[in-house]
């Protein structure tokens, strides 16, 4: 039984980074999980976070009553690499598990500039107006969070970020793809526990990201632009083969004919591909996130997807498979970490690397010898 102390952080959780130009309001809604009530002005006028440590009960109760500032802090907790935070995060995830699984998990991909953020703003405001509660999570390990894209999102998702039914969380600021993905998956579960019935996991179209996001969502939507370049948009990399729905965005005005042609071409291509979801043929649509045209139709297709896959049981079986694969991925990650952190390996690793690099030891012998010293 963990002691009482284990239930608390030894350090207050603090945001790693808050955009200079952004006020506490934005910080609380969109950034690192600081609630504006946590920000107090000191005598010097500097803003300093004042945090009460939260127990596992505080986190679980806060999430249960849909307190977004507690949810944001819980996500900060799971994003923390500190051992004591990770232990607490695991307890919290186990606690809220019965409340999870009730959302439509939707992945969204597309090259930078395809209009993902604008699309989420347009779609999200509609969903929220219809009474949905929407969480938007970003998986973008390449984002350095130097401000550019996040401040861009602040503008693009301005209305949505202020909507009481919306919760927007950018990508964790550091970590490998695997690390970011783990955190995003756990963040998704926390959002579900906090009663969000639609969770959009957004990622940029650079290959491995999509595969990772695909493995944590039910429905995967790919946003494309006509004339965006097949290669960069992943047509030749097979990313579109992961998609349950392809939407050509920016299909308005002068661009409409080009989008129409691209859509027709895509339909022909899709005809020859094996769709990623059994019993569901991937459609290609057009929309304009700017004018809002085609957005309700795209959402209707997403709803159809859920109705179809739920009725056939494909949705449930995909989730079961995903959970088991996820467990295996965690085993691998944990073994790897333990291996490289073991004193025996740390003591010998560099020398063994040198020996392999200079051909004094075969890689297989070296690997086996490191494993036996772990
Ligand atoms: N004309 C037009 N521009 C759009 C549309 N959707 C997004 N944009 C613009 O495309 C640019 C990139 O959009 P953004 O949402 O940031 O793309 P992201 O990088 O995929 O998130 C911005 O200048 C948007 O205003 C659209 O439907 N039509
Ligand atoms: Mg964006």
CSV table of C-alpha atoms and ligand atoms in Angstrom, one decimal:
chain,number,residue,atom,x,y,z
A,1,UNK,CA,0.0,0.0,0.0
A,2,UNK,CA,1.6,3.3,-1.0
A,3,UNK,CA,2.1,5.8,1.8
A,4,UNK,CA,0.2,9.0,1.9
A,5,UNK,CA,3.3,10.8,0.6
A,6,UNK,CA,3.2,8.8,-2.6
A,7,UNK,CA,-0.2,10.3,-3.3
A,8,UNK,CA,1.3,13.7,-3.6
A,9,UNK,CA,3.9,15.4,-5.8
A,10,UNK,CA,7.1,16.5,-4.2
A,11,UNK,CA,7.1,19.4,-6.6
A,12,UNK,CA,4.3,21.4,-8.0
A,13,UNK,CA,3.7,20.5,-11.6
A,14,UNK,CA,4.6,23.5,-13.7
A,15,UNK,CA,4.1,24.2,-17.3
A,16,UNK,CA,7.3,23.7,-19.3
A,17,UNK,CA,6.5,26.5,-21.6
A,18,UNK,CA,3.9,29.2,-21.9
A,19,UNK,CA,3.9,31.4,-25.0
A,20,UNK,CA,5.1,34.9,-24.2
A,21,UNK,CA,2.4,36.7,-26.0
A,22,UNK,CA,-0.4,34.5,-24.6
A,23,UNK,CA,-2.2,35.5,-21.4
A,24,UNK,CA,-3.2,33.1,-18.6
A,25,UNK,CA,-6.6,32.5,-20.2
A,26,UNK,CA,-5.0,31.0,-23.3
A,27,UNK,CA,-2.5,29.2,-21.1
A,28,UNK,CA,-5.3,27.6,-19.1
A,29,UNK,CA,-7.4,26.6,-22.1
A,30,UNK,CA,-4.9,25.5,-24.6
A,31,UNK,CA,-1.5,25.0,-23.1
A,32,UNK,CA,-0.1,23.1,-20.3
A,33,UNK,CA,-2.9,22.7,-17.9
A,34,UNK,CA,-2.6,25.7,-15.7
A,35,UNK,CA,-5.9,26.8,-14.5
A,36,UNK,CA,-6.2,30.6,-14.4
A,37,UNK,CA,-7.0,30.3,-10.7
A,38,UNK,CA,-3.6,28.8,-10.2
A,39,UNK,CA,-1.9,31.9,-11.6
A,40,UNK,CA,-1.5,34.6,-9.1
A,41,UNK,CA,0.3,37.9,-9.5
A,42,UNK,CA,3.1,38.4,-7.1
A,43,UNK,CA,4.1,41.8,-5.8
A,44,UNK,CA,6.6,42.2,-8.6
A,45,UNK,CA,3.8,41.7,-11.1
A,46,UNK,CA,5.3,38.5,-12.3
A,47,UNK,CA,2.9,35.7,-12.7
A,48,UNK,CA,3.7,32.6,-10.7
A,49,UNK,CA,1.8,29.4,-10.6
A,50,UNK,CA,0.6,28.5,-7.1
A,51,UNK,CA,-0.4,24.9,-6.9
A,52,UNK,CA,-1.9,22.9,-4.2
A,53,UNK,CA,-0.7,19.3,-4.5
A,54,UNK,CA,-3.4,17.0,-5.6
A,55,UNK,CA,-4.0,13.5,-4.3
A,56,UNK,CA,-5.2,10.7,-6.4
A,57,UNK,CA,-8.7,11.3,-5.1
A,58,UNK,CA,-8.5,14.9,-6.1
A,59,UNK,CA,-7.6,14.0,-9.6
A,60,UNK,CA,-10.1,11.2,-9.9
A,61,UNK,CA,-12.9,13.3,-8.4
A,62,UNK,CA,-12.1,16.3,-10.5
A,63,UNK,CA,-12.1,14.3,-13.7
A,64,UNK,CA,-15.3,12.6,-12.6
A,65,UNK,CA,-17.0,16.0,-12.2
A,66,UNK,CA,-15.6,17.2,-15.5
A,67,UNK,CA,-13.4,19.9,-14.0
A,68,UNK,CA,-11.2,20.9,-17.0
A,69,UNK,CA,-8.5,22.4,-14.9
A,70,UNK,CA,-8.0,19.2,-13.0
A,71,UNK,CA,-8.1,17.3,-16.3
A,72,UNK,CA,-5.4,19.5,-17.7
A,73,UNK,CA,-3.3,19.0,-14.6
A,74,UNK,CA,-3.9,15.2,-14.8
A,75,UNK,CA,-2.6,15.3,-18.4
A,76,UNK,CA,0.4,17.2,-17.2
A,77,UNK,CA,0.9,14.5,-14.6
A,78,UNK,CA,0.9,11.7,-17.2
A,79,UNK,CA,3.2,13.8,-19.4
A,80,UNK,CA,5.7,14.1,-16.6
A,81,UNK,CA,8.8,11.9,-16.8
A,82,UNK,CA,9.4,12.0,-13.1
A,83,UNK,CA,9.2,8.6,-11.5
A,84,UNK,CA,6.8,9.6,-8.7
A,85,UNK,CA,4.5,11.3,-11.2
A,86,UNK,CA,4.4,8.2,-13.4
A,87,UNK,CA,3.5,6.1,-10.5
A,88,UNK,CA,0.6,8.4,-9.6
A,89,UNK,CA,-0.4,8.6,-13.2
A,90,UNK,CA,-0.7,4.8,-13.4
A,91,UNK,CA,-2.9,4.7,-10.3
A,92,UNK,CA,-5.0,7.5,-11.8
A,93,UNK,CA,-5.4,5.7,-15.1
A,94,UNK,CA,-6.4,2.5,-13.3
A,95,UNK,CA,-9.0,4.4,-11.2
A,96,UNK,CA,-10.6,6.1,-14.2
A,97,UNK,CA,-10.6,3.1,-16.5
A,98,UNK,CA,-14.2,2.2,-15.9
A,99,UNK,CA,-15.2,5.7,-17.2
A,100,UNK,CA,-13.2,5.3,-20.4
A,101,UNK,CA,-14.2,3.9,-23.8
A,102,UNK,CA,-17.3,5.9,-24.4
A,103,UNK,CA,-16.0,8.4,-27.0
A,104,UNK,CA,-15.8,8.5,-30.7
A,105,UNK,CA,-12.0,8.4,-31.2
A,106,UNK,CA,-11.2,10.1,-34.4
A,107,UNK,CA,-7.7,10.6,-35.9
A,108,UNK,CA,-7.0,13.5,-38.2
A,109,UNK,CA,-4.0,13.7,-40.4
A,110,UNK,CA,-2.7,15.8,-43.3
A,111,UNK,CA,0.4,17.7,-44.3
A,112,UNK,CA,1.1,21.0,-42.5
A,113,UNK,CA,-1.1,23.6,-44.2
A,114,UNK,CA,-3.8,21.2,-45.3
A,115,UNK,CA,-6.1,23.0,-43.0
A,116,UNK,CA,-6.4,20.6,-40.0
A,117,UNK,CA,-6.7,23.3,-37.4
A,118,UNK,CA,-9.2,25.2,-39.4
A,119,UNK,CA,-11.1,22.1,-40.1
A,120,UNK,CA,-11.2,21.2,-36.4
A,121,UNK,CA,-12.4,24.8,-35.6
A,122,UNK,CA,-15.2,24.5,-38.1
A,123,UNK,CA,-16.2,21.0,-37.2
A,124,UNK,CA,-15.7,21.4,-33.5
A,125,UNK,CA,-17.9,24.5,-33.2
A,126,UNK,CA,-20.7,22.6,-34.9
A,127,UNK,CA,-20.3,19.6,-32.7
A,128,UNK,CA,-20.2,21.7,-29.5
A,129,UNK,CA,-23.2,23.6,-30.6
A,130,UNK,CA,-25.0,20.3,-31.1
A,131,UNK,CA,-24.2,19.4,-27.5
A,132,UNK,CA,-21.2,17.2,-28.0
A,133,UNK,CA,-18.2,17.6,-25.8
A,134,UNK,CA,-15.0,17.6,-27.8
A,135,UNK,CA,-11.4,17.1,-26.8
A,136,UNK,CA,-8.6,17.8,-29.3
A,137,UNK,CA,-5.2,16.3,-28.7
A,138,UNK,CA,-2.2,16.8,-30.9
A,139,UNK,CA,0.6,14.2,-31.6
A,140,UNK,CA,3.4,16.1,-33.1
A,141,UNK,CA,6.8,15.0,-31.8
A,142,UNK,CA,8.5,17.3,-34.4
A,143,UNK,CA,6.9,20.4,-33.0
A,144,UNK,CA,9.5,22.2,-31.0
A,145,UNK,CA,6.8,24.4,-29.4
A,146,UNK,CA,8.7,27.5,-30.2
A,147,UNK,CA,5.5,29.2,-30.7
A,148,UNK,CA,4.8,29.1,-34.4
A,149,UNK,CA,2.2,26.4,-34.9
A,150,UNK,CA,0.7,26.7,-31.5
A,151,UNK,CA,0.1,30.4,-31.7
A,152,UNK,CA,-1.2,29.8,-35.2
A,153,UNK,CA,-3.7,27.3,-33.7
A,154,UNK,CA,-4.6,29.9,-31.1
A,155,UNK,CA,-5.8,32.0,-34.0
A,156,UNK,CA,-7.3,29.2,-36.0
A,157,UNK,CA,-9.2,27.6,-33.2
A,158,UNK,CA,-10.0,30.8,-31.5
A,159,UNK,CA,-13.7,30.3,-31.0
A,160,UNK,CA,-13.4,26.6,-30.3
A,161,UNK,CA,-10.8,27.2,-27.7
A,162,UNK,CA,-13.2,29.4,-25.8
A,163,UNK,CA,-16.2,27.1,-26.0
A,164,UNK,CA,-17.1,25.5,-22.7
A,165,UNK,CA,-17.6,22.1,-24.4
A,166,UNK,CA,-14.2,22.0,-26.0
A,167,UNK,CA,-10.9,21.0,-24.5
A,168,UNK,CA,-7.8,21.5,-26.6
A,169,UNK,CA,-4.4,20.1,-25.7
A,170,UNK,CA,-1.3,20.6,-27.9
A,171,UNK,CA,1.4,17.9,-28.2
A,172,UNK,CA,3.7,17.3,-25.3
A,173,UNK,CA,6.7,19.5,-25.7
A,174,UNK,CA,9.3,16.8,-25.6
A,175,UNK,CA,9.9,13.2,-26.1
A,176,UNK,CA,10.3,10.6,-28.8
A,177,UNK,CA,7.4,9.6,-31.0
A,178,UNK,CA,6.8,6.6,-28.8
A,179,UNK,CA,6.8,8.7,-25.7
A,180,UNK,CA,4.5,11.3,-27.2
A,181,UNK,CA,2.2,8.6,-28.4
A,182,UNK,CA,2.0,6.9,-25.0
A,183,UNK,CA,1.1,10.2,-23.4
A,184,UNK,CA,-1.5,11.0,-26.0
A,185,UNK,CA,-3.1,7.7,-25.6
A,186,UNK,CA,-3.3,8.1,-21.9
A,187,UNK,CA,-4.5,11.7,-22.3
A,188,UNK,CA,-7.3,10.3,-24.6
A,189,UNK,CA,-8.4,8.0,-21.8
A,190,UNK,CA,-8.5,10.8,-19.3
A,191,UNK,CA,-10.5,12.9,-21.7
A,192,UNK,CA,-13.0,10.1,-22.0
A,193,UNK,CA,-13.2,9.8,-18.3
A,194,UNK,CA,-13.9,13.5,-18.1
A,195,UNK,CA,-17.0,13.0,-20.3
A,196,UNK,CA,-15.7,14.1,-23.7
A,197,UNK,CA,-17.8,12.1,-26.2
A,198,UNK,CA,-15.7,13.0,-29.3
A,199,UNK,CA,-11.9,13.0,-29.1
A,200,UNK,CA,-9.9,14.2,-32.1
A,201,UNK,CA,-6.3,13.2,-32.2
A,202,UNK,CA,-4.5,15.4,-34.7
A,203,UNK,CA,-1.1,14.6,-36.2
A,204,UNK,CA,1.0,15.9,-39.0
A,205,UNK,CA,1.5,13.8,-42.1
A,206,UNK,CA,5.1,12.5,-41.8
A,207,UNK,CA,4.8,8.8,-41.9
A,208,UNK,CA,5.3,6.9,-38.6
A,209,UNK,CA,3.0,9.4,-36.8
A,210,UNK,CA,0.0,8.2,-38.7
A,211,UNK,CA,0.6,4.6,-38.0
A,212,UNK,CA,0.8,5.5,-34.3
A,213,UNK,CA,-2.3,7.6,-34.2
A,214,UNK,CA,-4.2,5.0,-36.3
A,215,UNK,CA,-3.4,2.5,-33.5
A,216,UNK,CA,-5.2,4.6,-30.9
A,217,UNK,CA,-8.3,5.8,-32.8
A,218,UNK,CA,-11.4,4.1,-34.3
A,219,UNK,CA,-11.8,6.3,-37.3
A,220,UNK,CA,-9.0,7.9,-39.3
A,221,UNK,CA,-9.6,10.9,-41.4
A,222,UNK,CA,-7.1,12.2,-43.9
A,223,UNK,CA,-7.3,15.8,-45.0
A,224,UNK,CA,-5.8,16.5,-48.4
A,225,UNK,CA,-5.5,19.4,-50.7
A,226,UNK,CA,-5.7,19.2,-54.5
A,227,UNK,CA,-2.3,20.0,-56.0
A,228,UNK,CA,-0.6,19.3,-52.7
A,229,UNK,CA,1.8,16.8,-54.2
A,230,UNK,CA,1.1,13.1,-54.1
A,231,UNK,CA,4.4,12.3,-52.6
A,232,UNK,CA,4.3,14.7,-49.7
A,233,UNK,CA,0.7,13.9,-48.9
A,234,UNK,CA,1.5,10.3,-48.4
A,235,UNK,CA,-0.2,8.7,-51.4
A,236,UNK,CA,2.9,6.9,-52.3
A,237,UNK,CA,3.9,6.3,-48.7
A,238,UNK,CA,0.7,4.4,-48.1
A,239,UNK,CA,-0.7,6.8,-45.5
A,240,UNK,CA,-4.0,7.0,-47.4
A,241,UNK,CA,-4.3,3.3,-47.0
A,242,UNK,CA,-4.8,3.9,-43.3
A,243,UNK,CA,-7.7,6.4,-44.0
A,244,UNK,CA,-11.3,5.6,-43.3
A,245,UNK,CA,-12.3,8.9,-44.9
A,246,UNK,CA,-10.5,11.2,-47.2
A,247,UNK,CA,-11.5,14.9,-47.4
A,248,UNK,CA,-10.2,17.3,-50.0
A,249,UNK,CA,-10.2,20.6,-48.1
A,250,UNK,CA,-10.1,24.1,-49.5
A,251,UNK,CA,-12.7,23.0,-52.1
A,252,UNK,CA,-14.2,26.5,-52.6
A,253,UNK,CA,-14.1,29.2,-55.3
A,254,UNK,CA,-11.5,28.8,-58.0
A,255,UNK,CA,-10.2,25.7,-56.3
A,256,UNK,CA,-13.5,23.8,-56.5
A,257,UNK,CA,-12.9,22.3,-60.0
A,258,UNK,CA,-9.4,21.1,-59.0
A,259,UNK,CA,-10.7,19.6,-55.8
A,260,UNK,CA,-13.5,17.9,-57.8
A,261,UNK,CA,-11.0,16.4,-60.2
A,262,UNK,CA,-8.7,15.3,-57.3
A,263,UNK,CA,-11.7,13.7,-55.6
A,264,UNK,CA,-12.7,11.8,-58.7
A,265,UNK,CA,-9.1,10.6,-59.2
A,266,UNK,CA,-8.9,9.5,-55.5
A,267,UNK,CA,-12.1,7.5,-55.9
A,268,UNK,CA,-10.6,5.6,-58.7
A,269,UNK,CA,-7.4,4.9,-56.7
A,270,UNK,CA,-9.4,3.9,-53.6
A,271,UNK,CA,-11.3,1.4,-55.7
A,272,UNK,CA,-8.1,-0.6,-56.0
A,273,UNK,CA,-7.0,-0.4,-52.4
A,274,UNK,CA,-7.8,-2.6,-49.5
A,275,UNK,CA,-9.7,-0.4,-47.0
A,276,UNK,CA,-8.2,-0.4,-43.5
A,277,UNK,CA,-11.6,-1.2,-41.9
A,278,UNK,CA,-13.4,-4.4,-42.6
A,279,UNK,CA,-16.9,-3.7,-44.0
A,280,UNK,CA,-16.2,0.0,-44.7
A,281,UNK,CA,-15.2,1.3,-48.1
A,282,UNK,CA,-13.2,4.5,-47.7
A,283,UNK,CA,-15.0,7.4,-49.3
A,284,UNK,CA,-13.5,10.6,-50.7
A,285,UNK,CA,-15.3,13.9,-50.0
A,286,UNK,CA,-14.8,17.6,-50.5
A,287,UNK,CA,-15.1,20.4,-47.9
A,288,UNK,CA,-14.1,23.9,-47.2
A,289,UNK,CA,-13.1,24.6,-43.7
A,290,UNK,CA,-13.1,28.3,-44.5
A,291,UNK,CA,-16.8,28.4,-45.7
A,292,UNK,CA,-18.0,25.4,-43.8
A,293,UNK,CA,-19.3,23.7,-46.9
A,294,UNK,CA,-19.1,19.9,-46.7
A,295,UNK,CA,-18.2,19.8,-43.0
A,296,UNK,CA,-21.6,18.5,-41.9
A,297,UNK,CA,-21.5,15.9,-44.7
A,298,UNK,CA,-18.0,14.8,-43.6
A,299,UNK,CA,-19.3,14.4,-40.0
A,300,UNK,CA,-22.3,12.5,-41.2
A,301,UNK,CA,-19.9,10.0,-42.8
A,302,UNK,CA,-18.0,9.7,-39.6
A,303,UNK,CA,-21.2,9.0,-37.8
A,304,UNK,CA,-22.1,6.4,-40.4
A,305,UNK,CA,-18.7,4.8,-39.9
A,306,UNK,CA,-19.4,4.4,-36.2
A,307,UNK,CA,-22.9,3.1,-36.8
A,308,UNK,CA,-21.6,0.5,-39.3
A,309,UNK,CA,-18.6,-0.7,-37.4
A,310,UNK,CA,-20.5,-0.8,-34.1
A,311,UNK,CA,-23.2,-2.9,-35.7
A,312,UNK,CA,-20.7,-5.3,-37.2
A,313,UNK,CA,-18.6,-5.5,-34.1
A,314,UNK,CA,-15.5,-4.3,-36.0
A,315,UNK,CA,-15.3,-1.3,-33.7
A,316,UNK,CA,-15.3,-3.4,-30.5
A,317,UNK,CA,-12.8,-5.9,-31.9
A,318,UNK,CA,-10.5,-3.1,-33.1
A,319,UNK,CA,-10.5,-1.6,-29.7
A,320,UNK,CA,-9.7,-5.0,-28.1
A,321,UNK,CA,-6.8,-5.5,-30.5
A,322,UNK,CA,-5.5,-2.0,-29.9
A,323,UNK,CA,-5.5,-2.4,-26.2
A,324,UNK,CA,-3.6,-5.7,-26.4
A,325,UNK,CA,-1.1,-4.3,-28.9
A,326,UNK,CA,-0.8,-1.3,-26.7
A,327,UNK,CA,0.1,-3.5,-23.7
A,328,UNK,CA,2.8,-5.2,-25.8
A,329,UNK,CA,4.2,-1.9,-26.9
A,330,UNK,CA,4.4,-0.8,-23.3
A,331,UNK,CA,6.2,-4.1,-22.4
A,332,UNK,CA,8.8,-3.4,-25.1
A,333,UNK,CA,9.2,0.1,-24.1
A,334,UNK,CA,9.7,-0.8,-20.5
A,335,UNK,CA,12.1,-3.6,-21.2
A,336,UNK,CA,14.1,-1.3,-23.4
A,337,UNK,CA,14.3,1.4,-20.7
A,338,UNK,CA,15.3,-1.1,-18.1
A,339,UNK,CA,17.9,-2.6,-20.3
A,340,UNK,CA,19.6,0.7,-21.2
A,341,UNK,CA,19.4,2.0,-17.7
A,342,UNK,CA,20.9,-1.1,-16.0
A,343,UNK,CA,24.3,-0.4,-14.5
A,344,UNK,CA,25.9,-3.4,-16.2
A,345,UNK,CA,24.9,-2.1,-19.6
A,346,UNK,CA,25.7,1.4,-18.9
A,347,UNK,CA,29.2,0.5,-17.8
A,348,UNK,CA,30.0,-1.5,-20.9
A,349,UNK,CA,27.9,0.0,-23.6
A,350,UNK,CA,30.4,2.5,-25.0
A,351,UNK,CA,33.2,0.1,-25.2
A,352,UNK,CA,31.0,-2.5,-26.9
A,353,UNK,CA,29.8,0.1,-29.4
A,354,UNK,CA,33.3,0.9,-30.2
A,355,UNK,CA,34.2,-2.7,-30.6
A,356,UNK,CA,31.3,-3.2,-33.0
A,357,UNK,CA,32.1,0.0,-34.9
A,358,UNK,CA,35.6,-1.1,-35.5
A,359,UNK,CA,34.9,-4.6,-36.5
A,360,UNK,CA,36.4,-6.2,-33.4
A,361,UNK,CA,33.2,-7.8,-32.3
A,362,UNK,CA,30.3,-9.1,-34.4
A,363,UNK,CA,27.0,-7.2,-33.6
A,364,UNK,CA,25.2,-10.4,-32.5
A,365,UNK,CA,28.0,-11.3,-30.1
A,366,UNK,CA,27.9,-7.8,-28.8
A,367,UNK,CA,24.2,-7.7,-28.3
A,368,UNK,CA,24.2,-11.1,-26.5
A,369,UNK,CA,27.0,-10.0,-24.3
A,370,UNK,CA,25.2,-6.7,-23.3
A,371,UNK,CA,22.0,-8.6,-22.6
A,372,UNK,CA,23.8,-10.9,-20.3
A,373,UNK,CA,25.4,-8.0,-18.4
A,374,UNK,CA,22.0,-6.3,-18.0
B,1,LIG,N1,-9.1,28.8,-48.9
B,1,LIG,C1,-9.1,28.0,-47.8
B,1,LIG,N2,-8.0,28.1,-47.0
B,1,LIG,C2,-8.0,27.3,-45.9
B,1,LIG,C3,-9.0,26.3,-45.7
B,1,LIG,N3,-8.7,25.6,-44.5
B,1,LIG,C4,-7.6,26.2,-44.1
B,1,LIG,N4,-7.2,27.2,-44.9
B,1,LIG,C5,-6.0,28.0,-44.7
B,1,LIG,O1,-4.8,27.2,-44.9
B,1,LIG,C6,-3.8,27.6,-44.0
B,1,LIG,C7,-3.4,26.4,-43.1
B,1,LIG,O2,-4.4,26.0,-42.3
B,1,LIG,P1,-4.2,25.3,-40.9
B,1,LIG,O3,-5.6,25.0,-40.4
B,1,LIG,O4,-3.3,26.0,-40.0
B,1,LIG,O5,-3.5,23.9,-41.4
B,1,LIG,P2,-2.8,22.8,-40.6
B,1,LIG,O6,-1.4,23.0,-40.7
B,1,LIG,O7,-3.2,21.5,-41.4
B,1,LIG,O8,-3.4,22.8,-39.2
B,1,LIG,C8,-4.3,28.7,-43.2
B,1,LIG,O9,-3.9,29.9,-43.8
B,1,LIG,C9,-5.8,28.6,-43.3
B,1,LIG,O10,-6.5,29.8,-43.2
B,1,LIG,C10,-10.1,26.2,-46.6
B,1,LIG,O11,-11.0,25.4,-46.5
B,1,LIG,N5,-10.0,27.1,-47.7
B,2,LIG,MG1,-2.5,22.9,-37.4
